[in-house]
Amino acid sequence: MLLDNFKKLISFYRSTNFVNTKGNSVGKISYLGGQTGQNYNNHNTTSNPILNNHCVIGVSSFNYDITTGSNPYTDEQASYNWYNITNNTVSNYYDISPYRYNGFIIFVGSGDTPVQSSDYKLENALVLDVLSASCIHKEDETTVVTRTFQNNTGEDVIIKEVGLYIFKSVASSNVYNSYPVMVGRKVLKIPINLADGESYTFTYKIDMSKILFEETDD
């Protein structure tokens, strides 16, 4: 299920807030990249009242393709940001929204409580090794997020839930920590029993091709 956070992701209002995995409210415009420029927040909204509800979807870049060496963080509750996941800083303007990058990422867990649209974290996130991960926008208007986990815990684990998250760019010094925002959660009909040493690739596909524009008679 796509969650309330996803609805906020695609809304046009700058004042919308996400709920991150710590349960804290974070402003969308402060979290997403490409939000029309750093001077945006400096406009006097009294003299420019339309800016209060200005479209802030922007030009965020979510694409990446990475492997084990640059993708060691698997704990949903840990600080998880663009530098940690890609081992790459985007620019010296990492904390100015038009230069900030975002990505989608997958976490897995062992909880089986039914999904609610208000969910903001997995019921019980699992800490597993990661072999690879990617987020690719395809020409058919779908976004495909994958992540391959390996069980090196020394015992079998049962994966029952999968979560889709947004993370954002950060300074190379790792001073600016940012918890991820869950936008989708699925409880598996058939749990995955992952034996020690085994790996499994999870895929989350977002299909935007079916969004419709409908005119009304009003």
XYZ file of C-alpha atoms in Angstrom:
218
model
C 0.000 0.000 0.000
C 1.154 3.532 -0.742
C 0.944 5.464 2.525
C -0.089 8.944 3.641
C 3.536 10.032 3.208
C 3.315 9.154 -0.500
C 0.198 11.283 -0.908
C 2.171 14.152 0.608
C 5.067 13.413 -1.733
C 2.968 14.089 -4.817
C 0.893 16.947 -3.384
C 1.559 20.481 -4.672
C 1.681 22.256 -1.321
C 4.953 23.360 0.235
C 3.514 23.350 3.769
C 2.924 19.578 3.736
C 4.858 17.533 6.323
C 6.202 13.984 6.194
C 6.430 11.675 9.213
C 9.884 10.062 9.336
C 10.857 6.716 10.877
C 11.399 8.359 14.261
C 7.780 9.536 14.224
C 8.835 13.163 13.810
C 7.181 15.646 11.462
C 9.526 17.038 8.773
C 8.615 19.685 6.218
C 8.439 18.416 2.651
C 10.159 21.485 1.228
C 13.089 20.984 3.631
C 13.375 17.284 2.754
C 13.086 17.175 -1.027
C 15.556 18.509 -3.555
C 14.815 20.764 -6.506
C 12.197 22.824 -4.718
C 12.488 26.013 -6.827
C 15.606 27.523 -5.190
C 16.931 28.579 -1.795
C 15.486 32.081 -2.122
C 12.013 30.584 -2.189
C 11.720 30.597 1.594
C 12.819 34.235 1.749
C 9.834 35.569 -0.193
C 7.445 37.711 1.771
C 4.278 35.648 1.624
C 2.194 38.621 2.690
C 3.076 40.532 -0.474
C 3.213 37.277 -2.467
C 0.334 35.254 -0.989
C 0.284 32.763 -3.870
C 3.647 31.439 -2.660
C 1.986 29.961 0.409
C 0.540 27.194 -1.748
C 3.026 27.225 -4.609
C 3.740 24.005 -6.528
C 6.960 22.564 -5.096
C 7.335 19.253 -6.902
C 10.630 20.396 -8.455
C 13.262 18.332 -10.247
C 14.542 15.846 -7.675
C 16.827 13.107 -8.993
C 16.057 9.733 -7.438
C 18.184 7.530 -9.726
C 21.156 5.528 -8.459
C 22.775 2.094 -8.815
C 25.116 0.885 -6.078
C 26.844 -2.183 -4.626
C 27.924 -3.526 -1.247
C 30.918 -1.281 -0.613
C 28.860 1.907 -0.692
C 25.650 0.557 0.775
C 26.278 -0.835 4.260
C 23.414 0.792 6.164
C 20.401 -1.454 6.673
C 18.915 -0.332 9.977
C 15.634 1.475 9.373
C 15.989 3.550 12.544
C 19.572 4.619 11.803
C 20.553 7.847 10.076
C 20.235 6.998 6.410
C 21.050 9.545 3.745
C 22.435 10.015 0.244
C 26.077 10.034 1.346
C 25.696 6.876 3.418
C 23.917 4.958 0.707
C 25.952 6.072 -2.312
C 29.235 7.182 -0.709
C 28.967 10.287 -2.860
C 28.325 13.967 -2.146
C 26.245 15.746 -4.731
C 27.817 19.183 -4.399
C 28.960 21.738 -1.873
C 25.351 22.899 -1.668
C 24.073 19.723 -0.052
C 21.716 21.485 2.342
C 20.187 23.930 -0.151
C 17.046 22.360 -1.584
C 17.585 22.839 -5.344
C 20.936 21.041 -5.032
C 19.699 18.271 -2.782
C 19.184 14.774 -4.150
C 16.738 12.129 -2.980
C 16.399 8.413 -3.543
C 14.001 5.562 -2.885
C 15.240 2.621 -0.800
C 13.808 -0.673 0.497
C 13.905 -2.080 4.044
C 12.535 -5.442 5.185
C 11.164 -6.669 8.486
C 9.528 -9.535 10.342
C 6.248 -7.878 11.370
C 2.889 -9.010 10.027
C 0.484 -6.379 11.396
C -1.859 -5.323 8.545
C -0.878 -2.155 6.722
C -2.464 1.157 7.716
C -2.148 4.275 5.564
C -0.751 6.101 8.607
C 2.220 3.687 8.967
C 5.585 5.464 9.088
C 7.951 2.560 9.838
C 8.101 -1.224 9.657
C 6.756 -3.151 12.622
C 10.113 -4.868 13.187
C 12.930 -3.906 10.807
C 15.658 -6.513 10.178
C 19.349 -5.618 9.996
C 20.831 -7.594 7.080
C 23.803 -7.187 4.770
C 23.168 -5.628 1.363
C 24.702 -6.809 -1.914
C 23.230 -4.204 -4.255
C 20.474 -1.614 -4.643
C 19.075 0.618 -7.363
C 16.341 3.088 -8.215
C 15.650 3.446 -11.925
C 13.070 5.587 -13.714
C 11.913 3.742 -16.841
C 10.510 5.097 -20.095
C 7.153 3.395 -19.465
C 6.518 5.867 -16.600
C 7.373 3.401 -13.867
C 9.992 3.676 -11.152
C 11.582 0.385 -10.112
C 13.397 0.142 -6.775
C 15.402 -2.987 -5.951
C 17.551 -4.089 -3.041
C 19.334 -7.416 -2.539
C 19.728 -8.513 1.091
C 21.987 -11.272 2.386
C 21.468 -13.081 5.674
C 24.755 -13.287 7.574
C 23.201 -13.398 11.038
C 24.180 -17.018 11.706
C 20.571 -18.210 11.760
C 17.494 -18.268 9.549
C 15.343 -15.144 9.362
C 11.752 -14.839 8.174
C 10.904 -11.717 6.179
C 7.222 -10.791 6.376
C 7.106 -7.080 5.491
C 8.703 -4.760 2.939
C 8.885 -0.971 3.191
C 9.650 1.675 0.557
C 11.376 4.868 1.755
C 12.726 8.227 0.618
C 16.183 9.295 1.777
C 18.020 12.539 1.040
C 21.487 13.906 0.352
C 23.786 15.074 3.120
C 27.232 16.540 3.776
C 30.279 14.335 3.275
C 31.197 15.042 6.898
C 27.946 13.281 7.835
C 27.048 16.211 10.088
C 23.538 16.577 8.718
C 21.682 13.421 9.678
C 18.309 12.690 8.147
C 16.006 9.826 8.981
C 14.203 8.180 6.042
C 10.505 8.630 5.258
C 8.425 5.512 4.532
C 6.027 5.964 1.611
C 4.929 2.346 1.049
C 4.547 -0.840 3.100
C 3.535 -4.372 2.137
C 2.912 -7.430 4.307
C 3.861 -10.487 2.259
C 1.185 -13.111 1.640
C 3.938 -15.735 1.618
C 6.838 -14.851 3.984
C 10.406 -15.303 2.733
C 12.457 -17.778 4.788
C 16.052 -16.636 4.297
C 18.583 -19.201 5.491
C 21.961 -18.083 6.797
C 24.185 -17.162 3.844
C 21.310 -16.856 1.376
C 20.311 -13.672 -0.460
C 17.041 -12.368 -1.882
C 16.181 -9.407 -4.109
C 13.093 -7.331 -3.324
C 11.483 -5.038 -5.880
C 9.059 -2.160 -5.385
C 7.463 -0.790 -8.547
C 5.649 2.559 -8.704
C 3.461 2.949 -11.784
C 2.518 6.564 -12.500
C 1.100 5.861 -15.967
C -2.451 5.424 -14.685
C -2.779 8.865 -13.100
C -5.642 10.629 -14.859
C -6.552 14.265 -15.415
C -10.299 14.729 -15.216
C -12.164 17.917 -15.968
C -15.249 18.830 -13.977
C -18.311 20.848 -14.886
C -17.813 23.282 -11.980
